[in-house]
PDB file of C-alpha atoms in Angstrom:
ATOM      1  CA  MET J   1     119.894  79.168  90.505  1.00 57.00           C
ATOM      2  CA  ASP J   2     122.213  77.248  88.180  1.00 56.00           C
ATOM      3  CA  GLU J   3     122.739  77.824  84.459  1.00 61.00           C
ATOM      4  CA  LYS J   4     119.399  76.120  83.716  1.00 61.00           C
ATOM      5  CA  GLY J   5     117.486  78.286  86.155  1.00 56.00           C
ATOM      6  CA  GLU J   6     117.112  75.435  88.645  1.00 61.00           C
ATOM      7  CA  PRO J   7     117.786  75.704  92.404  1.00 57.00           C
ATOM      8  CA  ALA J   8     121.435  74.988  93.237  1.00 65.00           C
ATOM      9  CA  ALA J   9     123.522  74.823  96.390  1.00 66.00           C
ATOM     10  CA  ASP J  10     125.963  77.410  95.024  1.00 71.00           C
ATOM     11  CA  GLY J  11     123.862  79.180  92.450  1.00 75.00           C
ATOM     12  CA  PHE J  12     123.078  82.749  91.480  1.00 89.00           C
ATOM     13  CA  ASP J  13     120.713  85.167  93.185  1.00 90.00           C
ATOM     14  CA  LEU J  14     117.884  86.129  90.869  1.00 91.00           C
ATOM     15  CA  GLY J  15     116.481  88.145  93.766  1.00 89.00           C
ATOM     16  CA  PRO J  16     118.294  90.038  96.544  1.00 89.00           C
ATOM     17  CA  SER J  17     122.048  89.478  96.652  1.00 89.00           C
ATOM     18  CA  TRP J  18     123.676  91.676  99.295  1.00 93.00           C
ATOM     19  CA  PHE J  19     123.654  92.694 102.906  1.00 94.00           C
ATOM     20  CA  TRP J  20     125.864  95.145 104.817  1.00 94.00           C
ATOM     21  CA  PRO J  21     126.887  93.707 108.223  1.00 92.00           C
ATOM     22  CA  ASP J  22     128.104  97.024 109.645  1.00 91.00           C
ATOM     23  CA  ARG J  23     124.801  98.818 109.121  1.00 92.00           C
ATOM     24  CA  GLN J  24     122.411  95.826 109.145  1.00 92.00           C
ATOM     25  CA  PRO J  25     123.225  93.947 112.362  1.00 92.00           C
ATOM     26  CA  SER J  26     119.952  91.997 112.433  1.00 91.00           C
ATOM     27  CA  ILE J  27     120.599  90.000 109.273  1.00 93.00           C
ATOM     28  CA  ALA J  28     124.294  89.660 110.094  1.00 94.00           C
ATOM     29  CA  ALA J  29     123.321  88.071 113.418  1.00 95.00           C
ATOM     30  CA  LEU J  30     120.820  85.755 111.705  1.00 95.00           C
ATOM     31  CA  VAL J  31     123.416  84.591 109.180  1.00 95.00           C
ATOM     32  CA  ARG J  32     125.783  83.763 112.035  1.00 95.00           C
ATOM     33  CA  ALA J  33     123.082  82.064 114.116  1.00 95.00           C
ATOM     34  CA  LEU J  34     122.167  79.782 111.210  1.00 95.00           C
ATOM     35  CA  GLY J  35     125.790  78.811 110.700  1.00 95.00           C
ATOM     36  CA  LEU J  36     125.966  80.331 107.228  1.00 95.00           C
ATOM     37  CA  GLU J  37     129.031  81.883 105.665  1.00 94.00           C
ATOM     38  CA  SER J  38     129.335  85.069 103.649  1.00 94.00           C
ATOM     39  CA  PHE J  39     131.924  86.658 101.405  1.00 94.00           C
ATOM     40  CA  ALA J  40     132.670  90.139 100.147  1.00 94.00           C
ATOM     41  CA  GLN J  41     131.280  91.392  96.860  1.00 94.00           C
ATOM     42  CA  ASN J  42     134.208  91.715  94.464  1.00 93.00           C
ATOM     43  CA  ALA J  43     135.327  95.332  94.298  1.00 90.00           C
ATOM     44  CA  THR J  44     138.916  94.856  93.132  1.00 92.00           C
ATOM     45  CA  GLY J  45     139.591  96.490  89.787  1.00 94.00           C
ATOM     46  CA  ASP J  46     138.382  99.329  87.613  1.00 95.00           C
ATOM     47  CA  VAL J  47     134.790 100.462  87.174  1.00 96.00           C
ATOM     48  CA  ALA J  48     133.283 101.136  83.733  1.00 96.00           C
ATOM     49  CA  PHE J  49     130.890 103.956  82.853  1.00 96.00           C
ATOM     50  CA  GLU J  50     128.854 104.347  79.647  1.00 96.00           C
ATOM     51  CA  ARG J  51     127.793 107.951  79.229  1.00 95.00           C
ATOM     52  CA  MET J  52     126.482 107.944  75.647  1.00 92.00           C
ATOM     53  CA  SER J  53     126.258 105.582  72.688  1.00 89.00           C
ATOM     54  CA  ARG J  54     128.568 107.573  70.418  1.00 91.00           C
ATOM     55  CA  GLU J  55     131.591 107.258  72.688  1.00 92.00           C
ATOM     56  CA  PRO J  56     133.355 104.194  74.153  1.00 93.00           C
ATOM     57  CA  PRO J  57     132.896 103.254  77.801  1.00 94.00           C
ATOM     58  CA  HIS J  58     135.014 105.170  80.291  1.00 94.00           C
ATOM     59  CA  ARG J  59     137.305 103.258  82.626  1.00 93.00           C
ATOM     60  CA  LEU J  60     137.573 104.614  86.169  1.00 92.00           C
ATOM     61  CA  ALA J  61     140.151 103.442  88.706  1.00 88.00           C
ATOM     62  CA  GLY J  62     140.078 103.378  92.467  1.00 67.00           C
ATOM     63  CA  LEU J  63     136.309 103.261  93.096  1.00 67.00           C
ATOM     64  CA  ARG J  64     135.263 100.847  95.853  1.00 67.00           C
ATOM     65  CA  ASP J  65     132.110  99.651  97.542  1.00 62.00           C
ATOM     66  CA  ASP J  66     131.948 101.462 100.889  1.00 64.00           C
ATOM     67  CA  PRO J  67     130.702 100.072 103.196  1.00 74.00           C
ATOM     68  CA  GLN J  68     131.639  96.623 101.896  1.00 85.00           C
ATOM     69  CA  SER J  69     128.648  94.547 100.826  1.00 93.00           C
ATOM     70  CA  GLN J  70     128.498  90.826 101.555  1.00 94.00           C
ATOM     71  CA  ARG J  71     126.880  87.871  99.813  1.00 95.00           C
ATOM     72  CA  ILE J  72     125.720  84.658 101.461  1.00 94.00           C
ATOM     73  CA  VAL J  73     127.512  81.509 100.327  1.00 93.00           C
ATOM     74  CA  GLY J  74     124.887  79.563  98.395  1.00 91.00           C
ATOM     75  CA  GLY J  75     122.898  82.735  97.755  1.00 91.00           C
ATOM     76  CA  SER J  76     119.914  84.132  99.623  1.00 91.00           C
ATOM     77  CA  ALA J  77     118.149  80.803  99.096  1.00 91.00           C
ATOM     78  CA  ALA J  78     120.606  79.290 101.586  1.00 92.00           C
ATOM     79  CA  LEU J  79     119.137  81.592 104.238  1.00 93.00           C
ATOM     80  CA  VAL J  80     115.596  80.460 103.412  1.00 92.00           C
ATOM     81  CA  ASP J  81     116.598  76.786 103.342  1.00 93.00           C
ATOM     82  CA  ALA J  82     118.273  77.087 106.743  1.00 95.00           C
ATOM     83  CA  LEU J  83     115.143  78.642 108.244  1.00 93.00           C
ATOM     84  CA  VAL J  84     112.911  75.986 106.688  1.00 93.00           C
ATOM     85  CA  ARG J  85     114.980  73.244 108.300  1.00 93.00           C
ATOM     86  CA  GLU J  86     113.957  74.659 111.688  1.00 92.00           C
ATOM     87  CA  ILE J  87     110.243  74.145 110.930  1.00 92.00           C
ATOM     88  CA  PRO J  88     108.565  70.736 111.426  1.00 94.00           C
ATOM     89  CA  ARG J  89     107.644  69.298 108.031  1.00 92.00           C
ATOM     90  CA  ASP J  90     104.006  68.771 109.029  1.00 91.00           C
ATOM     91  CA  ARG J  91     103.705  72.537 109.613  1.00 90.00           C
ATOM     92  CA  LEU J  92     104.632  73.426 106.036  1.00 91.00           C
ATOM     93  CA  ASN J  93     102.034  73.829 103.299  1.00 89.00           C
ATOM     94  CA  LEU J  94     104.017  74.158 100.087  1.00 89.00           C
ATOM     95  CA  ASP J  95     102.642  75.101  96.651  1.00 90.00           C
ATOM     96  CA  ALA J  96      99.610  76.571  98.379  1.00 92.00           C
ATOM     97  CA  GLN J  97      98.194  80.102  98.168  1.00 94.00           C
ATOM     98  CA  VAL J  98      95.992  81.837 100.717  1.00 96.00           C
ATOM     99  CA  VAL J  99      93.198  83.484  98.719  1.00 96.00           C
ATOM    100  CA  ALA J 100      90.795  84.518 101.513  1.00 97.00           C
ATOM    101  CA  MET J 101      90.741  85.145 105.256  1.00 97.00           C
ATOM    102  CA  LYS J 102      87.636  85.413 107.430  1.00 97.00           C
ATOM    103  CA  LEU J 103      87.496  86.529 111.036  1.00 96.00           C
ATOM    104  CA  THR J 104      85.754  84.176 113.450  1.00 94.00           C
ATOM    105  CA  GLU J 105      84.989  84.492 117.163  1.00 91.00           C
ATOM    106  CA  THR J 106      88.179  82.634 118.066  1.00 91.00           C
ATOM    107  CA  GLY J 107      90.586  83.388 115.223  1.00 94.00           C
ATOM    108  CA  VAL J 108      90.898  83.373 111.450  1.00 96.00           C
ATOM    109  CA  LYS J 109      89.652  80.927 108.841  1.00 97.00           C
ATOM    110  CA  LEU J 110      91.947  80.816 105.810  1.00 97.00           C
ATOM    111  CA  THR J 111      90.956  79.554 102.387  1.00 96.00           C
ATOM    112  CA  VAL J 112      94.002  77.910 100.809  1.00 95.00           C
ATOM    113  CA  LYS J 113      94.212  77.121  97.102  1.00 93.00           C
ATOM    114  CA  ARG J 114      96.326  74.208  95.958  1.00 89.00           C
ATOM    115  CA  ASP J 115      95.468  73.525  92.316  1.00 82.00           C
ATOM    116  CA  PRO J 116      92.955  72.295  91.522  1.00 83.00           C
ATOM    117  CA  ASP J 117      91.481  72.155  95.036  1.00 85.00           C
ATOM    118  CA  GLU J 118      90.815  74.497  97.927  1.00 89.00           C
ATOM    119  CA  GLY J 119      91.111  73.767 101.619  1.00 92.00           C
ATOM    120  CA  ILE J 120      90.567  75.481 104.960  1.00 94.00           C
ATOM    121  CA  LEU J 121      93.077  76.250 107.694  1.00 93.00           C
ATOM    122  CA  VAL J 122      92.191  77.728 111.087  1.00 95.00           C
ATOM    123  CA  ALA J 123      94.573  79.947 113.071  1.00 94.00           C
ATOM    124  CA  GLN J 124      94.409  82.139 116.145  1.00 92.00           C
ATOM    125  CA  GLN J 125      96.637  84.743 114.510  1.00 93.00           C
ATOM    126  CA  VAL J 126      98.121  85.312 111.055  1.00 95.00           C
ATOM    127  CA  ILE J 127     101.486  86.838 110.162  1.00 96.00           C
ATOM    128  CA  ALA J 128     101.483  87.858 106.510  1.00 96.00           C
ATOM    129  CA  ALA J 129     105.104  87.989 105.319  1.00 94.00           C
ATOM    130  CA  THR J 130     104.109  89.406 101.965  1.00 93.00           C
ATOM    131  CA  PRO J 131     104.200  92.905 100.451  1.00 94.00           C
ATOM    132  CA  PRO J 132     101.150  94.917 101.567  1.00 95.00           C
ATOM    133  CA  ARG J 133     100.201  95.735  97.981  1.00 95.00           C
ATOM    134  CA  LEU J 134     100.252  92.054  97.023  1.00 96.00           C
ATOM    135  CA  LEU J 135      98.187  91.161 100.099  1.00 97.00           C
ATOM    136  CA  ALA J 136      95.540  93.694  99.078  1.00 96.00           C
ATOM    137  CA  ALA J 137      95.474  92.381  95.502  1.00 95.00           C
ATOM    138  CA  THR J 138      95.436  88.630  96.115  1.00 96.00           C
ATOM    139  CA  VAL J 139      93.706  87.927  99.454  1.00 97.00           C
ATOM    140  CA  GLN J 140      90.031  88.682 100.117  1.00 97.00           C
ATOM    141  CA  LEU J 141      89.484  89.726 103.738  1.00 97.00           C
ATOM    142  CA  ASP J 142      86.120  89.372 105.505  1.00 97.00           C
ATOM    143  CA  PRO J 143      85.360  91.849 106.941  1.00 97.00           C
ATOM    144  CA  ALA J 144      87.153  94.211 104.605  1.00 95.00           C
ATOM    145  CA  PRO J 145      89.939  96.283 106.197  1.00 94.00           C
ATOM    146  CA  ASP J 146      89.241  99.897 107.044  1.00 93.00           C
ATOM    147  CA  PRO J 147      89.385 101.978 103.822  1.00 94.00           C
ATOM    148  CA  GLU J 148      92.392 104.007 104.948  1.00 94.00           C
ATOM    149  CA  ILE J 149      94.303 100.806 105.809  1.00 94.00           C
ATOM    150  CA  LEU J 150      93.473  99.212 102.484  1.00 95.00           C
ATOM    151  CA  GLN J 151      94.608 102.370 100.702  1.00 94.00           C
ATOM    152  CA  LEU J 152      97.867 102.297 102.665  1.00 94.00           C
ATOM    153  CA  TRP J 153      98.527  98.720 101.539  1.00 95.00           C
ATOM    154  CA  LYS J 154      97.755  99.515  97.912  1.00 94.00           C
ATOM    155  CA  SER J 155      99.915 102.650  97.887  1.00 92.00           C
ATOM    156  CA  THR J 156     102.995 100.998  99.413  1.00 93.00           C
ATOM    157  CA  PRO J 157     105.471 100.132  96.645  1.00 91.00           C
ATOM    158  CA  THR J 158     107.006  96.674  96.565  1.00 92.00           C
ATOM    159  CA  TRP J 159     110.747  97.241  96.308  1.00 87.00           C
ATOM    160  CA  MET J 160     112.330  95.735  93.171  1.00 88.00           C
ATOM    161  CA  ALA J 161     108.978  94.448  91.870  1.00 92.00           C
ATOM    162  CA  PRO J 162     109.223  96.630  88.701  1.00 92.00           C
ATOM    163  CA  HIS J 163     112.737  95.410  87.898  1.00 93.00           C
ATOM    164  CA  ALA J 164     114.489  92.596  86.027  1.00 95.00           C
ATOM    165  CA  LYS J 165     117.900  90.948  86.434  1.00 97.00           C
ATOM    166  CA  PHE J 166     120.021  89.499  83.621  1.00 97.00           C
ATOM    167  CA  PHE J 167     122.877  87.036  84.172  1.00 97.00           C
ATOM    168  CA  ALA J 168     125.623  85.946  81.787  1.00 97.00           C
ATOM    169  CA  LEU J 169     127.564  82.878  82.975  1.00 97.00           C
ATOM    170  CA  TYR J 170     131.144  82.198  81.853  1.00 97.00           C
ATOM    171  CA  ASN J 171     133.889  79.608  82.250  1.00 96.00           C
ATOM    172  CA  ARG J 172     136.079  82.102  84.097  1.00 96.00           C
ATOM    173  CA  PRO J 173     135.916  85.742  85.293  1.00 97.00           C
ATOM    174  CA  PHE J 174     137.965  87.121  82.373  1.00 98.00           C
ATOM    175  CA  TRP J 175     137.100  90.745  83.254  1.00 98.00           C
ATOM    176  CA  ARG J 176     139.192  90.419  86.422  1.00 97.00           C
ATOM    177  CA  GLU J 177     142.177  89.351  84.300  1.00 96.00           C
ATOM    178  CA  ALA J 178     141.710  92.586  82.341  1.00 95.00           C
ATOM    179  CA  GLY J 179     141.718  94.640  85.561  1.00 96.00           C
ATOM    180  CA  PHE J 180     137.949  95.219  85.821  1.00 96.00           C
ATOM    181  CA  SER J 181     135.953  94.697  89.008  1.00 95.00           C
ATOM    182  CA  GLY J 182     132.873  93.784  86.986  1.00 96.00           C
ATOM    183  CA  THR J 183     131.041  96.898  88.175  1.00 95.00           C
ATOM    184  CA  ALA J 184     129.653  99.231  85.522  1.00 96.00           C
ATOM    185  CA  GLN J 185     127.116 102.046  85.284  1.00 96.00           C
ATOM    186  CA  SER J 186     125.407 102.917  82.005  1.00 96.00           C
ATOM    187  CA  LEU J 187     123.214 105.662  80.603  1.00 96.00           C
ATOM    188  CA  VAL J 188     123.075 103.719  77.326  1.00 96.00           C
ATOM    189  CA  GLY J 189     121.664 100.362  78.391  1.00 93.00           C
ATOM    190  CA  PRO J 190     119.836  98.129  78.318  1.00 97.00           C
ATOM    191  CA  LEU J 191     121.639  97.298  81.583  1.00 97.00           C
ATOM    192  CA  ALA J 192     121.777 100.350  83.840  1.00 97.00           C
ATOM    193  CA  GLU J 193     123.931  98.745  86.535  1.00 96.00           C
ATOM    194  CA  ILE J 194     126.278  95.752  86.224  1.00 97.00           C
ATOM    195  CA  HIS J 195     128.143  93.716  88.858  1.00 96.00           C
ATOM    196  CA  ASP J 196     130.373  90.682  89.244  1.00 97.00           C
ATOM    197  CA  ALA J 197     128.134  87.757  90.265  1.00 96.00           C
ATOM    198  CA  THR J 198     130.861  85.109  90.583  1.00 96.00           C
ATOM    199  CA  THR J 199     130.144  82.699  93.428  1.00 94.00           C
ATOM    200  CA  ARG J 200     132.667  81.960  96.158  1.00 92.00           C
ATOM    201  CA  SER J 201     133.315  78.543  94.579  1.00 92.00           C
ATOM    202  CA  GLY J 202     134.365  80.292  91.364  1.00 93.00           C
ATOM    203  CA  GLN J 203     131.336  79.945  89.111  1.00 94.00           C
ATOM    204  CA  ALA J 204     131.886  83.050  86.990  1.00 96.00           C
ATOM    205  CA  ALA J 205     129.103  85.437  86.033  1.00 97.00           C
ATOM    206  CA  LEU J 206     128.151  89.037  85.406  1.00 98.00           C
ATOM    207  CA  PHE J 207     124.698  90.336  86.200  1.00 97.00           C
ATOM    208  CA  GLY J 208     122.869  93.577  85.629  1.00 97.00           C
ATOM    209  CA  PHE J 209     119.647  95.402  86.383  1.00 96.00           C
ATOM    210  CA  ILE J 210     117.774  96.177  83.164  1.00 96.00           C
ATOM    211  CA  GLY J 211     117.026  99.882  82.842  1.00 94.00           C
ATOM    212  CA  ALA J 212     114.083  99.508  80.447  1.00 92.00           C
ATOM    213  CA  GLY J 213     110.644  99.550  82.062  1.00 91.00           C
ATOM    214  CA  ALA J 214     108.367  96.535  82.387  1.00 92.00           C
ATOM    215  CA  GLY J 215     106.288  97.524  79.351  1.00 92.00           C
ATOM    216  CA  GLN J 216     109.372  98.022  77.192  1.00 93.00           C
ATOM    217  CA  ARG J 217     110.782  94.665  78.266  1.00 94.00           C
ATOM    218  CA  ALA J 218     107.556  92.875  77.424  1.00 93.00           C
ATOM    219  CA  ALA J 219     107.328  94.569  74.026  1.00 94.00           C
ATOM    220  CA  LEU J 220     110.932  93.745  73.140  1.00 93.00           C
ATOM    221  CA  GLY J 221     110.726  90.092  74.143  1.00 95.00           C
ATOM    222  CA  GLU J 222     113.131  87.899  76.095  1.00 95.00           C
ATOM    223  CA  GLU J 223     115.449  86.799  73.287  1.00 96.00           C
ATOM    224  CA  ALA J 224     115.932  90.287  71.854  1.00 96.00           C
ATOM    225  CA  LEU J 225     116.512  91.638  75.352  1.00 96.00           C
ATOM    226  CA  LYS J 226     119.149  89.010  76.115  1.00 97.00           C
ATOM    227  CA  ALA J 227     120.913  89.729  72.815  1.00 97.00           C
ATOM    228  CA  ALA J 228     121.005  93.462  73.561  1.00 97.00           C
ATOM    229  CA  CYS J 229     122.428  92.791  77.040  1.00 98.00           C
ATOM    230  CA  LEU J 230     125.226  90.630  75.601  1.00 98.00           C
ATOM    231  CA  GLN J 231     126.071  93.319  73.037  1.00 97.00           C
ATOM    232  CA  GLN J 232     126.436  95.789  75.899  1.00 97.00           C
ATOM    233  CA  LEU J 233     128.652  93.447  77.929  1.00 98.00           C
ATOM    234  CA  GLU J 234     130.847  93.033  74.855  1.00 97.00           C
ATOM    235  CA  ARG J 235     131.136  96.833  74.476  1.00 97.00           C
ATOM    236  CA  ILE J 236     132.282  97.172  78.063  1.00 97.00           C
ATOM    237  CA  PHE J 237     134.307  94.042  78.810  1.00 97.00           C
ATOM    238  CA  GLY J 238     135.440  92.841  75.393  1.00 96.00           C
ATOM    239  CA  PRO J 239     134.631  90.052  72.895  1.00 96.00           C
ATOM    240  CA  GLU J 240     134.690  87.202  75.437  1.00 97.00           C
ATOM    241  CA  ALA J 241     131.557  88.657  77.026  1.00 97.00           C
ATOM    242  CA  ARG J 242     129.613  87.973  73.822  1.00 96.00           C
ATOM    243  CA  THR J 243     129.665  84.174  74.216  1.00 96.00           C
ATOM    244  CA  PRO J 244     128.561  83.097  77.692  1.00 97.00           C
ATOM    245  CA  VAL J 245     128.013  79.500  78.725  1.00 96.00           C
ATOM    246  CA  ALA J 246     124.412  80.371  79.583  1.00 95.00           C
ATOM    247  CA  THR J 247     122.138  83.307  80.333  1.00 96.00           C
ATOM    248  CA  LEU J 248     119.383  83.839  82.885  1.00 96.00           C
ATOM    249  CA  LEU J 249     116.666  86.486  82.907  1.00 96.00           C
ATOM    250  CA  LYS J 250     114.265  87.085  85.777  1.00 96.00           C
ATOM    251  CA  ASP J 251     111.578  89.718  85.251  1.00 95.00           C
ATOM    252  CA  TRP J 252     110.064  90.366  88.659  1.00 95.00           C
ATOM    253  CA  ALA J 253     107.296  92.547  87.197  1.00 94.00           C
ATOM    254  CA  ALA J 254     105.955  89.421  85.479  1.00 93.00           C
ATOM    255  CA  ASP J 255     105.967  87.338  88.682  1.00 94.00           C
ATOM    256  CA  PRO J 256     102.395  87.138  90.067  1.00 92.00           C
ATOM    257  CA  PHE J 257     103.673  86.286  93.560  1.00 91.00           C
ATOM    258  CA  THR J 258     105.761  89.455  93.676  1.00 92.00           C
ATOM    259  CA  ALA J 259     104.217  92.180  91.546  1.00 93.00           C
ATOM    260  CA  THR J 260     100.815  93.663  90.758  1.00 93.00           C
ATOM    261  CA  PRO J 261      99.983  95.917  87.780  1.00 90.00           C
ATOM    262  CA  GLU J 262     100.558  98.907  90.084  1.00 89.00           C
ATOM    263  CA  ASP J 263     104.200  97.822  90.475  1.00 87.00           C
ATOM    264  CA  ALA J 264     105.042  98.334  86.791  1.00 82.00           C
ATOM    265  CA  ALA J 265     106.546 101.781  87.391  1.00 75.00           C
ATOM    266  CA  PRO J 266     109.898 102.037  89.243  1.00 66.00           C
ATOM    267  CA  THR J 267     109.585 103.263  92.821  1.00 62.00           C
ATOM    268  CA  GLY J 268     111.731 103.737  95.905  1.00 55.00           C
ATOM    269  CA  HIS J 269     111.779 101.763  99.127  1.00 53.00           C
ATOM    270  CA  GLY J 270     108.577 101.504 101.103  1.00 52.00           C
ATOM    271  CA  SER J 271     108.692 102.781 104.654  1.00 52.00           C
ATOM    272  CA  SER J 272     106.386 102.159 107.592  1.00 46.00           C
ATOM    273  CA  PHE J 273     107.862 104.775 109.912  1.00 46.00           C
ATOM    274  CA  GLY J 274     105.018 106.189 111.962  1.00 46.00           C
ATOM    275  CA  ARG J 275     102.413 104.068 110.200  1.00 62.00           C
ATOM    276  CA  GLY J 276      99.855 101.668 111.631  1.00 84.00           C
ATOM    277  CA  TRP J 277      99.419  98.755 109.232  1.00 92.00           C
ATOM    278  CA  ILE J 278      96.333  97.239 110.888  1.00 91.00           C
ATOM    279  CA  SER J 279      93.284  98.743 112.540  1.00 90.00           C
ATOM    280  CA  GLY J 280      89.710  97.808 113.373  1.00 90.00           C
ATOM    281  CA  PRO J 281      88.609  94.193 113.917  1.00 91.00           C
ATOM    282  CA  TRP J 282      91.723  92.752 112.268  1.00 94.00           C
ATOM    283  CA  ALA J 283      94.102  94.424 114.738  1.00 90.00           C
ATOM    284  CA  ARG J 284      94.120  91.450 117.152  1.00 89.00           C
ATOM    285  CA  ARG J 285      94.403  88.740 114.505  1.00 93.00           C
ATOM    286  CA  LEU J 286      96.604  89.932 111.620  1.00 95.00           C
ATOM    287  CA  LEU J 287     100.168  91.228 111.543  1.00 94.00           C
ATOM    288  CA  LEU J 288     102.162  92.326 108.492  1.00 95.00           C
ATOM    289  CA  ALA J 289     105.790  91.205 108.308  1.00 94.00           C
ATOM    290  CA  GLY J 290     106.887  91.844 104.743  1.00 93.00           C
ATOM    291  CA  SER J 291     110.115  93.788 104.288  1.00 94.00           C
ATOM    292  CA  GLU J 292     108.135  96.831 103.139  1.00 93.00           C
ATOM    293  CA  THR J 293     106.615  97.106 106.632  1.00 93.00           C
ATOM    294  CA  SER J 294     109.984  97.318 108.393  1.00 92.00           C
ATOM    295  CA  HIS J 295     110.744 100.368 110.500  1.00 87.00           C
ATOM    296  CA  VAL J 296     114.327 100.163 109.213  1.00 87.00           C
ATOM    297  CA  GLU J 297     115.783  98.984 105.888  1.00 88.00           C
ATOM    298  CA  ALA J 298     112.359  98.644 104.245  1.00 90.00           C
ATOM    299  CA  GLY J 299     112.646  96.589 101.079  1.00 90.00           C
ATOM    300  CA  PHE J 300     115.997  95.016 101.978  1.00 92.00           C
ATOM    301  CA  LEU J 301     116.718  91.506 103.293  1.00 92.00           C
ATOM    302  CA  ALA J 302     117.506  93.153 106.617  1.00 93.00           C
ATOM    303  CA  GLY J 303     114.071  94.771 106.582  1.00 93.00           C
ATOM    304  CA  ALA J 304     112.422  91.366 106.232  1.00 93.00           C
ATOM    305  CA  VAL J 305     114.340  90.095 109.261  1.00 93.00           C
ATOM    306  CA  GLU J 306     113.408  93.129 111.365  1.00 93.00           C
ATOM    307  CA  ALA J 307     109.737  92.999 110.365  1.00 93.00           C
ATOM    308  CA  ALA J 308     109.506  89.269 111.097  1.00 92.00           C
ATOM    309  CA  GLU J 309     111.156  89.629 114.492  1.00 92.00           C
ATOM    310  CA  ARG J 310     108.771  92.452 115.386  1.00 91.00           C
ATOM    311  CA  ALA J 311     105.677  90.470 114.363  1.00 92.00           C
ATOM    312  CA  VAL J 312     106.758  87.315 116.170  1.00 91.00           C
ATOM    313  CA  SER J 313     107.503  89.256 119.350  1.00 90.00           C
ATOM    314  CA  VAL J 314     103.962  90.667 119.292  1.00 89.00           C
ATOM    315  CA  VAL J 315     102.482  87.172 118.940  1.00 89.00           C
ATOM    316  CA  LEU J 316     104.664  85.722 121.712  1.00 88.00           C
ATOM    317  CA  GLU J 317     103.892  88.588 124.088  1.00 82.00           C
ATOM    318  CA  GLY J 318     100.201  88.070 123.427  1.00 72.00           C
ATOM    319  CA  SER J 319     100.533  84.337 124.054  1.00 55.00           C
ATOM    320  CA  GLU J 320     102.254  84.994 127.386  1.00 43.00           C
ATOM    321  CA  GLU J 321      99.434  87.307 128.435  1.00 47.00           C
ATOM    322  CA  VAL J 322      96.849  84.619 127.597  1.00 39.00           C
ATOM    323  CA  ALA J 323      98.816  81.982 129.507  1.00 35.00           C
ATOM    324  CA  LEU J 324      99.077  84.181 132.596  1.00 35.00           C
ATOM    325  CA  LYS J 325      95.321  84.809 132.575  1.00 37.00           C
ATOM    326  CA  HIS J 326      94.672  81.066 132.542  1.00 30.00           C
ATOM    327  CA  LEU J 327      97.032  80.594 135.523  1.00 33.00           C
ATOM    328  CA  GLN J 328      95.380  83.284 137.638  1.00 34.00           C
TER     329      GLN J 328
END
């Protein structure tokens, strides 16, 4: 996103920002295969720590990000855009929401809502690349999933859904000139964790995860919350932090395509290790491929890649079996 919150070729990540090539080879390989570039998260300089409101921030030297995290040039949206370019345009249904799925003798009938109308799509199999909890809350399945499966979906937390990110954009990364890396931890708030968000092209910014819960954020209101965040940045990085070029605030708990009311409370990463996400009559027709269903790195970008690769391999193996039967 740019300073107006609009999509940009070299904008800021309001969602996931990092991946770790050494420990997440699947997404590293995908970035390379798509011809995308990445760069290291800035870790040069001192780290700040706010312990309590009655004392100034502490300045700590020599702390580094290990292993080194990377960011995609153009942001995570560049990854999505590159994947979309591989899909024929007539296969994309944009600004459309699946609200119901019904099993048929030969596949699945999907009810698709595109305001103000609804339409029908027919598929042999469905891969749902959405958090299980959101799938349970927004899509009506006929027949209903087995009760234990539905409970599993509802009880699986959507990583980062309870959280919000605040960005302050500047003309230059002045904190680097003062010897700061841009990284800060705070027990005072409202930002609990702060990082340098400057793009590789040099668009300067700081961003932070807001420590206050979704209910507190809603009660405080966006403008008051932004003002409190800027006051904190000024405490830590000096008076220049008080007057950004622009600010951005993304509250994921208020996004209906990410969060449900159950996501209001902070949770850890979901994990599907040892779990079966589908059973009963839906087992042959529906696969889950959201990051939360990954066997590794659940909740991360890398988890989304792993889960998608696993689901697609199941579909392709099934297609090969069908083709062989027709040839015999």
